XYZ file of C-alpha atoms in Angstrom:
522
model
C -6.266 -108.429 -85.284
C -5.068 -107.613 -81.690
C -3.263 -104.479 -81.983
C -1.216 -104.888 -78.040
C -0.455 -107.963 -79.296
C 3.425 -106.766 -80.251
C 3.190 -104.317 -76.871
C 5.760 -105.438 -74.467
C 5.138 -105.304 -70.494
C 5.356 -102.681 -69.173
C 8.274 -103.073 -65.740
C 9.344 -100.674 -63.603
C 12.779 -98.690 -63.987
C 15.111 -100.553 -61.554
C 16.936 -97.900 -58.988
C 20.920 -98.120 -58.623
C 22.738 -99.261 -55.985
C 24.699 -96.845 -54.702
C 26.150 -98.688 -51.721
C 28.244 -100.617 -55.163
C 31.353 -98.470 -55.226
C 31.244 -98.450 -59.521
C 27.892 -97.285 -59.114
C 28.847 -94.167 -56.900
C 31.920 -92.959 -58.889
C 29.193 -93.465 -61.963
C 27.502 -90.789 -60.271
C 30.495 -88.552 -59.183
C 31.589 -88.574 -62.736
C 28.242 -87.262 -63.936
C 28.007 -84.617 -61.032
C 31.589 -83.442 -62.522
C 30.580 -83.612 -66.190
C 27.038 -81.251 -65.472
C 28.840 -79.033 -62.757
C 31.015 -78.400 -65.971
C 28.192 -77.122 -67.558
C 26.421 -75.312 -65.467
C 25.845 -71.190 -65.581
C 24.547 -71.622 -68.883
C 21.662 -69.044 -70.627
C 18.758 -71.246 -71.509
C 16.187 -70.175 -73.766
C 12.145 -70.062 -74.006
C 11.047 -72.469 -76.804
C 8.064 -70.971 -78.702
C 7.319 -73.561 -81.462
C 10.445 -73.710 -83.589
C 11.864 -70.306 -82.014
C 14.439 -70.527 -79.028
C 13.581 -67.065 -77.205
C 16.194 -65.595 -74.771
C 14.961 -62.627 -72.299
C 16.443 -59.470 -70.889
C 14.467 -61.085 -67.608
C 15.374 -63.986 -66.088
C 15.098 -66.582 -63.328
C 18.230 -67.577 -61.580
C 18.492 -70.927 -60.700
C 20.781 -71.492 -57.596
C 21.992 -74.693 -55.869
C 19.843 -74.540 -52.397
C 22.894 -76.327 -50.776
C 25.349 -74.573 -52.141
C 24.354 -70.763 -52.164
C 27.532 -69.580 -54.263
C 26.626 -71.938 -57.248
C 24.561 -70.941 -60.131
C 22.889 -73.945 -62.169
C 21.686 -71.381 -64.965
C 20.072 -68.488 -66.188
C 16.769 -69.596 -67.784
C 15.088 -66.956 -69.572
C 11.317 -65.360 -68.303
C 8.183 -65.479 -70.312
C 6.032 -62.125 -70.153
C 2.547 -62.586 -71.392
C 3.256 -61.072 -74.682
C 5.497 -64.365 -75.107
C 2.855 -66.748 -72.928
C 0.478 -65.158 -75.853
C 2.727 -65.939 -78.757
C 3.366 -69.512 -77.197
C -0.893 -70.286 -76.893
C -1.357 -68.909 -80.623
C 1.847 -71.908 -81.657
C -0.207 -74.040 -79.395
C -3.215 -73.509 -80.682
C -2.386 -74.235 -84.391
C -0.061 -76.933 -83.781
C -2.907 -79.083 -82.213
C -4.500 -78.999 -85.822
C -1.764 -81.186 -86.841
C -0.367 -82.918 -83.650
C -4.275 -84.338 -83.001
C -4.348 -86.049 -86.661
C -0.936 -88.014 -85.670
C -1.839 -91.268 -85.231
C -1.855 -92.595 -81.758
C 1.206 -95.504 -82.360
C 3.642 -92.577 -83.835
C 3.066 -90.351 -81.060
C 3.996 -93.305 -78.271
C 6.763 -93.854 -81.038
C 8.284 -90.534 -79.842
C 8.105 -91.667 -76.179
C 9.809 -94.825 -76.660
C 12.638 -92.457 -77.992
C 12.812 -90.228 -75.055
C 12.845 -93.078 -72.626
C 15.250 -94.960 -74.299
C 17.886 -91.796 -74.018
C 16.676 -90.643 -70.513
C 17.702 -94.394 -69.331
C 21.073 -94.096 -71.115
C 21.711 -90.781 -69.399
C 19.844 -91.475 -66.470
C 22.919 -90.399 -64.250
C 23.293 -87.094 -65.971
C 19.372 -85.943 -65.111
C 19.972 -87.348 -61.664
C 22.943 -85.164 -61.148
C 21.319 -81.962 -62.362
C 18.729 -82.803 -60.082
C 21.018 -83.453 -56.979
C 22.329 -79.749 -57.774
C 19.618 -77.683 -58.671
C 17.156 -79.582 -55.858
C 19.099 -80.687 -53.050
C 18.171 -84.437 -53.693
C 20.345 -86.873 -52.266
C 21.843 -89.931 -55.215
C 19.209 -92.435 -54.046
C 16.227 -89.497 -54.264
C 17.588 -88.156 -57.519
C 17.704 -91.545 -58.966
C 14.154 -92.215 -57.276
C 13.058 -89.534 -59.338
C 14.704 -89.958 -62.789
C 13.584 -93.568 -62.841
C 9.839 -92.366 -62.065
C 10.293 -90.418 -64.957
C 11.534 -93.202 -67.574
C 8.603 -95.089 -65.906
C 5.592 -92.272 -66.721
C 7.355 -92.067 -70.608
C 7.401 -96.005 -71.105
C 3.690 -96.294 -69.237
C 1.944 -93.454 -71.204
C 3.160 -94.535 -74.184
C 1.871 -97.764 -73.770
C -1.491 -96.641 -72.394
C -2.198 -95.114 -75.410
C -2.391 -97.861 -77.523
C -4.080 -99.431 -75.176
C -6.661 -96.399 -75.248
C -6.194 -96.961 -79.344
C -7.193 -100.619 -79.860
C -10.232 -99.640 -76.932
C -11.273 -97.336 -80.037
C -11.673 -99.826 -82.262
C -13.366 -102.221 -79.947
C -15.577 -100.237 -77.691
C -18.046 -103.245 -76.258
C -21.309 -100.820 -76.823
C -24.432 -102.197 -76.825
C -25.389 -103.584 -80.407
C -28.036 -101.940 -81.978
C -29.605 -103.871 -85.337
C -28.879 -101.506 -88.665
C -26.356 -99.403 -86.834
C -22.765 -98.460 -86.870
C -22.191 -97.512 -83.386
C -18.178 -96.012 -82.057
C -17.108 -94.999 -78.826
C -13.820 -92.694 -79.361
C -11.316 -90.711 -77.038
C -10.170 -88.112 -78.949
C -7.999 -84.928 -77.401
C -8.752 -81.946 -75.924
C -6.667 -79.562 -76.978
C -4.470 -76.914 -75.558
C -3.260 -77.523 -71.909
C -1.397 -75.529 -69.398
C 1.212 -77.267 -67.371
C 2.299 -76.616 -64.249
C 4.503 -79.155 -62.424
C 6.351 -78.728 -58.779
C 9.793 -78.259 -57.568
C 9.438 -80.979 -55.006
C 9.621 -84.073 -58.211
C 11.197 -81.823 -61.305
C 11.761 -84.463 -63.495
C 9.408 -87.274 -62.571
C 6.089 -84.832 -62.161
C 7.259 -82.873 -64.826
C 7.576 -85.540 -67.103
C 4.542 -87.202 -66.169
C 2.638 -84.361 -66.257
C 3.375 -83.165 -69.831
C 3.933 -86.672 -71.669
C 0.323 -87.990 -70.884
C -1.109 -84.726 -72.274
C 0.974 -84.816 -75.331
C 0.707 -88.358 -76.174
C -2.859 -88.100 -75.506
C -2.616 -85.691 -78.826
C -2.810 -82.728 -76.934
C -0.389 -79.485 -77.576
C 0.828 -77.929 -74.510
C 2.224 -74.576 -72.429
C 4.814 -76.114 -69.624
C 5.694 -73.511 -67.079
C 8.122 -75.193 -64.439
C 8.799 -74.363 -61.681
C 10.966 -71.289 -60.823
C 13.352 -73.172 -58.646
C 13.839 -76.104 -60.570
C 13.552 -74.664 -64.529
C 17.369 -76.084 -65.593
C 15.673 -79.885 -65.069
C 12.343 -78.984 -67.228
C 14.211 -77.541 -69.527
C 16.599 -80.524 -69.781
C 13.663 -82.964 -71.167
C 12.427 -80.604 -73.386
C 15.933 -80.707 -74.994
C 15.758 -84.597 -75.310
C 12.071 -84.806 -76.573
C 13.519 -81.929 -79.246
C 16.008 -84.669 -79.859
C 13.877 -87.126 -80.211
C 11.897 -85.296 -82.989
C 9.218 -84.663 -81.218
C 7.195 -81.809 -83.501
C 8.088 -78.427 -82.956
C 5.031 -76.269 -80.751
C 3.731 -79.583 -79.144
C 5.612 -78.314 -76.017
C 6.335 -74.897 -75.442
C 8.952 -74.414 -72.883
C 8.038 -71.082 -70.712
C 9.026 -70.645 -67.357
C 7.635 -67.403 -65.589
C 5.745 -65.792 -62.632
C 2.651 -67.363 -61.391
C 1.229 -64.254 -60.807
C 1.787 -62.706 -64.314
C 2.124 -65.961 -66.737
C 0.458 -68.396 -64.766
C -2.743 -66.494 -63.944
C -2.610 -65.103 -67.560
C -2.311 -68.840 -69.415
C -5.203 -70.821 -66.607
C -7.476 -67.408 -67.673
C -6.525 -67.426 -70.965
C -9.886 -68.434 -73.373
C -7.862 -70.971 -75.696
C -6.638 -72.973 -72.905
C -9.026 -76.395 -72.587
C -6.962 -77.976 -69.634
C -4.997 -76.965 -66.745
C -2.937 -80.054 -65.047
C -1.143 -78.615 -61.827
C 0.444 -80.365 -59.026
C 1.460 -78.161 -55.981
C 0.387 -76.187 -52.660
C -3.844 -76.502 -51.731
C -3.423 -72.707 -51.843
C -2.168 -72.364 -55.343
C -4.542 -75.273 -56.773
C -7.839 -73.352 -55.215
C -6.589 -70.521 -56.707
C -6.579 -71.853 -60.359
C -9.998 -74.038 -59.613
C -11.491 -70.514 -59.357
C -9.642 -69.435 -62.438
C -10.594 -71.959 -64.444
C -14.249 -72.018 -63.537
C -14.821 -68.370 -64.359
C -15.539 -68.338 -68.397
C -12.971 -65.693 -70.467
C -14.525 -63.797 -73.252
C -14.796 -66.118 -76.590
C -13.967 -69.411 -74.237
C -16.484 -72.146 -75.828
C -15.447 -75.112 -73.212
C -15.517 -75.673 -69.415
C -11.826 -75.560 -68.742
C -10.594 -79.291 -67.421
C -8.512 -79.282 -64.408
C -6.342 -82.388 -62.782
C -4.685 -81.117 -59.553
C -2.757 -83.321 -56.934
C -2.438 -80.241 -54.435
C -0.395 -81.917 -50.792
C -1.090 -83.654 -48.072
C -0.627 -83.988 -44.469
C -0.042 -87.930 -44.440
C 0.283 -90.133 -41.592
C 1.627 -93.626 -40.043
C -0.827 -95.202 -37.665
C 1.049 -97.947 -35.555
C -0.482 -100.278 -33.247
C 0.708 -103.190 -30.108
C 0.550 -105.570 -32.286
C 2.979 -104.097 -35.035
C 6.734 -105.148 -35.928
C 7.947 -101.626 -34.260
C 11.768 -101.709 -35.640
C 10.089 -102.161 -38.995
C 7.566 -99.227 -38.062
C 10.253 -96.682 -36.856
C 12.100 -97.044 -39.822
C 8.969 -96.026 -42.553
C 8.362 -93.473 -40.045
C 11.424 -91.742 -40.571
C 11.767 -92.835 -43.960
C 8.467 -91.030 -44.489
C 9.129 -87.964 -42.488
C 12.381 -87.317 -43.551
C 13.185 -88.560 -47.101
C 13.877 -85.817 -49.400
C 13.858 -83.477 -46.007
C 10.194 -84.373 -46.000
C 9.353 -82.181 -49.001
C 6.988 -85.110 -50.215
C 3.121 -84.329 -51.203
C 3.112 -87.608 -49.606
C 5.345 -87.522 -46.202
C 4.911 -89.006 -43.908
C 4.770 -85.881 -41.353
C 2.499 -87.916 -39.119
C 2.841 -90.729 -36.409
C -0.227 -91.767 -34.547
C 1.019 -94.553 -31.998
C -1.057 -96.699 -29.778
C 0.201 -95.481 -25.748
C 0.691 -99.310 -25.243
C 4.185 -99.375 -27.487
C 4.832 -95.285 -27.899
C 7.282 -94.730 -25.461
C 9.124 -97.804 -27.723
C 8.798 -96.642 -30.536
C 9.315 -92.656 -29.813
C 12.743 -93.865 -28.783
C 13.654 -96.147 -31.898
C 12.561 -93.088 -34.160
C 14.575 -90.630 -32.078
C 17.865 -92.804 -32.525
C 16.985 -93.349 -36.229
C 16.800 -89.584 -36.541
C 19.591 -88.737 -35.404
C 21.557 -90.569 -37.586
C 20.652 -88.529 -40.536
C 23.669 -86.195 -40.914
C 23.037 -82.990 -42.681
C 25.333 -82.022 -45.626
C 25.914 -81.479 -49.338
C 23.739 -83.477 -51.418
C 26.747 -84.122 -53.858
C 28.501 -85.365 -51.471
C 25.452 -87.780 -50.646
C 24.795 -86.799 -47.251
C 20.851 -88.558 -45.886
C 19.897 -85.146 -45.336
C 20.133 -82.056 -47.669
C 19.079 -78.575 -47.577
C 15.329 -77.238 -48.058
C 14.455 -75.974 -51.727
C 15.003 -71.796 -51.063
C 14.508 -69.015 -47.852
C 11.109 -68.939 -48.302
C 10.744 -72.523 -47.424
C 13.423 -72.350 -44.769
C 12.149 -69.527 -43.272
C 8.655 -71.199 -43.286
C 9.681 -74.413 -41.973
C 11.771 -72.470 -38.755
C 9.045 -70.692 -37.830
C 6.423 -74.424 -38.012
C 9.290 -75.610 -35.665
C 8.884 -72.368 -33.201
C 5.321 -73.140 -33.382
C 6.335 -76.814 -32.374
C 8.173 -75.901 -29.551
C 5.287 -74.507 -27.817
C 2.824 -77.604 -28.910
C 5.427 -80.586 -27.720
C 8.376 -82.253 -26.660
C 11.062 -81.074 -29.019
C 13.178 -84.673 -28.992
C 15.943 -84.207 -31.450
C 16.991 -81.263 -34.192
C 14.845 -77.829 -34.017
C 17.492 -75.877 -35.055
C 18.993 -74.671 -38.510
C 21.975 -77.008 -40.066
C 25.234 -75.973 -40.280
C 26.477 -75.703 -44.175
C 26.069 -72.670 -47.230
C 22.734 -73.429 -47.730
C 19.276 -73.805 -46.409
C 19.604 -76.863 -44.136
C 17.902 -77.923 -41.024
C 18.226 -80.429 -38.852
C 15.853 -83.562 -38.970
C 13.378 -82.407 -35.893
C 10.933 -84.612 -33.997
C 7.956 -83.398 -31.803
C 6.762 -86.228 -29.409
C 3.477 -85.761 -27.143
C 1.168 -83.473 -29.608
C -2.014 -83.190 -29.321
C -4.596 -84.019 -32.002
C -5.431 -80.161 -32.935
C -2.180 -78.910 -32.788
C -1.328 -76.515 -35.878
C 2.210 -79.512 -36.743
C -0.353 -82.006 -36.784
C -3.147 -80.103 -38.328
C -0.712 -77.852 -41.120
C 1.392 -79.298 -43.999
C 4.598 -78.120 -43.289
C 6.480 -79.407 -46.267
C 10.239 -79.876 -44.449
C 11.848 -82.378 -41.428
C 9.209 -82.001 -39.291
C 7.375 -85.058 -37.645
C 5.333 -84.606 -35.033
C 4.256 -87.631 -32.887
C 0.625 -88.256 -31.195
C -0.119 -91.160 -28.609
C -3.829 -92.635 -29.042
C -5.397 -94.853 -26.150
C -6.202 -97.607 -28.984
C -6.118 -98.305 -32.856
C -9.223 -97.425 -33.201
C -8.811 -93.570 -31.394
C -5.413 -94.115 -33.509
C -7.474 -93.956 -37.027
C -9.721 -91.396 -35.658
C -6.986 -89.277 -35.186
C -5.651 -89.822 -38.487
C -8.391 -89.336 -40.608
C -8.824 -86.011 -39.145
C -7.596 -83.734 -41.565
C -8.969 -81.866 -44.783
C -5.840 -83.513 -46.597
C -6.542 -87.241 -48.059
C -3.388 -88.556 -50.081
C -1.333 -90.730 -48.334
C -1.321 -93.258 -44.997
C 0.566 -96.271 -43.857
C -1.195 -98.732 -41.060
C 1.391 -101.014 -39.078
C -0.146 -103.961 -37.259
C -0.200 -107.995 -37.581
C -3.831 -108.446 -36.380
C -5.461 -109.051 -39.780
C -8.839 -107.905 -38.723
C -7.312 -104.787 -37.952
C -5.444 -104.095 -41.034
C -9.033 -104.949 -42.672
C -10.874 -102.175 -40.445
C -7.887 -99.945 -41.677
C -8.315 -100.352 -45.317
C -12.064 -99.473 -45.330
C -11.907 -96.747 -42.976
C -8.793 -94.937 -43.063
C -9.533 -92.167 -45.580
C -6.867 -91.492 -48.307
C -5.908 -92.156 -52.015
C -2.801 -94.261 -51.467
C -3.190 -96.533 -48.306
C -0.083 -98.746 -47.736
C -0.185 -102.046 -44.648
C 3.311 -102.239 -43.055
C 5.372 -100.467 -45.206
C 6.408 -96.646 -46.157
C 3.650 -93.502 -46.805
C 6.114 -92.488 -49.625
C 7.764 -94.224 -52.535
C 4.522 -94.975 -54.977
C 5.353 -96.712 -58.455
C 3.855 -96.316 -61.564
C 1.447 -98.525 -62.582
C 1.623 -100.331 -59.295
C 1.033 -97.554 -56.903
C -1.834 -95.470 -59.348
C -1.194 -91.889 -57.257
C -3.165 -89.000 -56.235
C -5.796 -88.258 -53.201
C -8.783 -87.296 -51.910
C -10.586 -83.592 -49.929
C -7.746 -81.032 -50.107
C -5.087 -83.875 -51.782
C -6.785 -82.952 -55.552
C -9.377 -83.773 -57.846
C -8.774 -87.628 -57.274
C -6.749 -88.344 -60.263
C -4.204 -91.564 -60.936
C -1.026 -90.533 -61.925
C 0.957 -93.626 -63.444
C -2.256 -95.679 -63.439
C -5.207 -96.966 -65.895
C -7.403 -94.349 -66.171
C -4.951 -91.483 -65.987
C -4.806 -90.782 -69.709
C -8.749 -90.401 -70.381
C -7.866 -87.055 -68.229
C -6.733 -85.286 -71.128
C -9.398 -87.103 -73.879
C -12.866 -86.084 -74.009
C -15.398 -89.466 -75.680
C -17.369 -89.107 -79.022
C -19.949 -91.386 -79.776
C -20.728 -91.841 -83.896
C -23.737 -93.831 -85.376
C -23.838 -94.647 -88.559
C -26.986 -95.788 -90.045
C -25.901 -99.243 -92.320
């Protein structure tokens, strides 16, 4: 019997419309109906226990300073402790649940995340600064990793049963992916949902029990789909909800001997840092500790003569500036042949400066950056700029009560400067001229980053060069750098991107399994 047989297709979440007038009052209402809600004390969940601390983490709107999303409650390692010991012994019973039942719980989750998909997108819009078309970006990514994983692993079930291994006569032979077992989770603030719920539903599904520490600027979202996969039924102790310091929780949990995986997504810095964690062996640890890390990027868009250049411009600045270009994969980047640069330096100046900065509720293109440290960071890349090219349009901090700044575009850098070299991780594009395509590629494969590239031309032999030698995980011919979709757009990088994993693709989910072979003499 073919067991995908009643599995449907899986299809993309469609995104809303928000240029439809019933679609935007949609979303005012649900901004309303959460800003009603917000200032709330939200608790730990330790198994079936709902902890509130002393300690906690304020979470503040970065665009509008004055407003308090919540007050979500801080794990100490005494409680990170308490959490791996729930862990630890609800993987004894979560890894016997068959592999149909746990999807079963997914279908749930995604079934109520897509009839409150406005509500998670408005939470987002205030906690993160994303615009309605980002926040629903997101949201949807999210329904997508739930309905995808859940599918995968009944793919990865029926695979089980019918492993194609080489017949031996007299012999029962079984290839099986089986779980791993306890897994720290550590998702960014950059995609709370989407990462978030990508992140932690392929390791649980998988049959794996889990730690999820979000991020401390976005914990009201995390915390928000942990509530609906309680709903859903979802066992108690399969995901422990415990937001906390890196330093003190998140060193203490990627150390800890009990944990078997650690699947992060954030800065180059912080993923080296928990690759040398995880490789040193804790007292009583019997496993290598498993790490999947997507950790940034410094992505580019190559453009050439021969390219549509109004189509270029605008997945330049889509690239650079979407989200305020707080992307793994922006697009902070453009390498442009000299032939059509001064062209297309202009069309992506006029584009830019059409990208009014404002209050993310209110839907304004361009929002603030996630906190001061960012801001602060991202002011003093654009001082650095200043002395390493033509400052064209923005440079200078936004007007508003939060942490905005303008769109800002470099022309005429050179190939080492520190904008072109650095991830930056705000609305910063910097723009280098090449003498041909081929100096063009050159230029952009020279970084330690690998994730994300976009090659504009309509010489076909060209684009063909491009696609073998332009050196990143997610290469994309005449469109965007950003945007990937699951299952289309499998995501992750190469050198300094991560350890080359596929989020939302085919081989994603063997990540958190480990293969036993049994042969049974007949």
């Amino acid at each position: 019997m073919n067991k995908t047989a009643n599995i449907s297709p899986f299809v993309n979440e469609p995104f809303v419309n928000f240029s439809l007038e019933e679609n935007k009052q949609a979303m005012e209402k649900a901004i309303s109906k959460v800003k009603s809600e917000l200032g709330q004390n939200i608790p730990l969940h330790i198994g079936e226990k709902k902890v509130f601390t002393e300690e906690v983490i304020t979470s503040v709107n970065p665009g509008n300073l004055g407003e308090v999303i919540g007050y979500v409650s801080k794990a100490n390692q005494p409680l990170a402790e308490e959490a791996m010991q729930i862990a630890v012994s609800t993987f004894e019973t979560w890894k016997r649940v068959p592999p149909r039942e746990r999807a079963e719980y997914l279908f749930k989750a995604a079934t109520l995340m897509r009839e409150r998909k406005h509500e998670f997108s408005a939470l987002m819009i205030l906690e993160s600064g994303k615009n309605y078309a980002e926040a629903d970006a997101d949201t949807a990514e999210a329904i997508d990793f739930i309905e995808f994983y859940a599918r995968e692993i009944l793919r990865i079930d029926q695979i089980n049963e019918i492993q194609p291994l080489t017949k031996v006569q007299g012999e029962d032979n079984r290839l099986t992916y089986i779980p791993l077992g306890v897994g720290v989770i550590i998702p960014p603030w950059n995609f709370p949902l989407a990462i978030c719920v990508g992140m932690t539903t392929a390791a649980v599904v998988s049959g794996n029990t889990v730690l999820l520490k979000p991020a401390s600027t976005t914990p009201a979202i995390a915390h928000k789909f942990v509530a609906l996969m309680e709903e859903v039924g979802l066992p108690a102790g399969v995901i422990n909800f415990i937001p906390g310091s890196g330093a003190e929780v998140g060193d203490y949990l990627t150390s800890h001997p009990k944990t078997r995986f650690i699947s992060f997504t954030g800065s180059k810095e912080v993923g080296l840092h928990i690759s040398k964690q995880a490789a040193d062996t804790s007292e009583g640890q019997i496993w290598i500790k498993r790490l999947i890390a997507e950790m940034g990027g410094k992505d580019g868009i190559v453009v050439d003569e021969t390219a549509n250049l109004d189509a270029a411009a605008q997945a330049i600045v889509a690239s650079a500036f979407g989200f305020q270009g707080q992307k793994c994969s922006a697009g902070s980047r453009a390498i442009i042949v000299e032939a059509v640069y001064d062209e297309v330096v202009e069309k992506v100046k006029e584009l830019t400066e059409k990208l009014a900065a404002g209050l993310p509720e209110l839907n304004y293109p361009a929002g603030p950056v996630i906190d001061k440290a960012s801001y602060d960071k991202i002011l003093n890349y654009i001082q650095i700029g200043k002395g390493e090219g033509t400052l064209l349009t923005g440079g200078s901090p936004a007007e508003g009560n939060g942490y905005y700044i303008q769109p800002t575009v470099f022309a005429d850098v050179k190939p080492d400067a520190r904008i072109m070299k650095e991830e930056i991780f705000g609305p910063v594009l910097a723009i280098c001229k090449a003498s041909d395509y081929k100096e063009a590629i050159e230029i952009y494969n020279d970084t330690e980053f690998g994730l994300t590239g976009s090659y504009f031309s309509s010489d076909q032999d060209r684009i063909e060069e491009a696609l073998e030698t332009m050196h990143c995980g997610n290469l994309y011919i005449n469109r965007k750098c950003t945007g990937a979709l699951v299952g289309a757009h499998p995501f992750g990088g190469f050198n300094m991107s991560g350890t080359d994993s596929k989020a939302g693709g085919y081989d994603y989910l063997l990540l958190f399994t480990q293969a036993k072979l049994t042969s049974r003499k007949l």
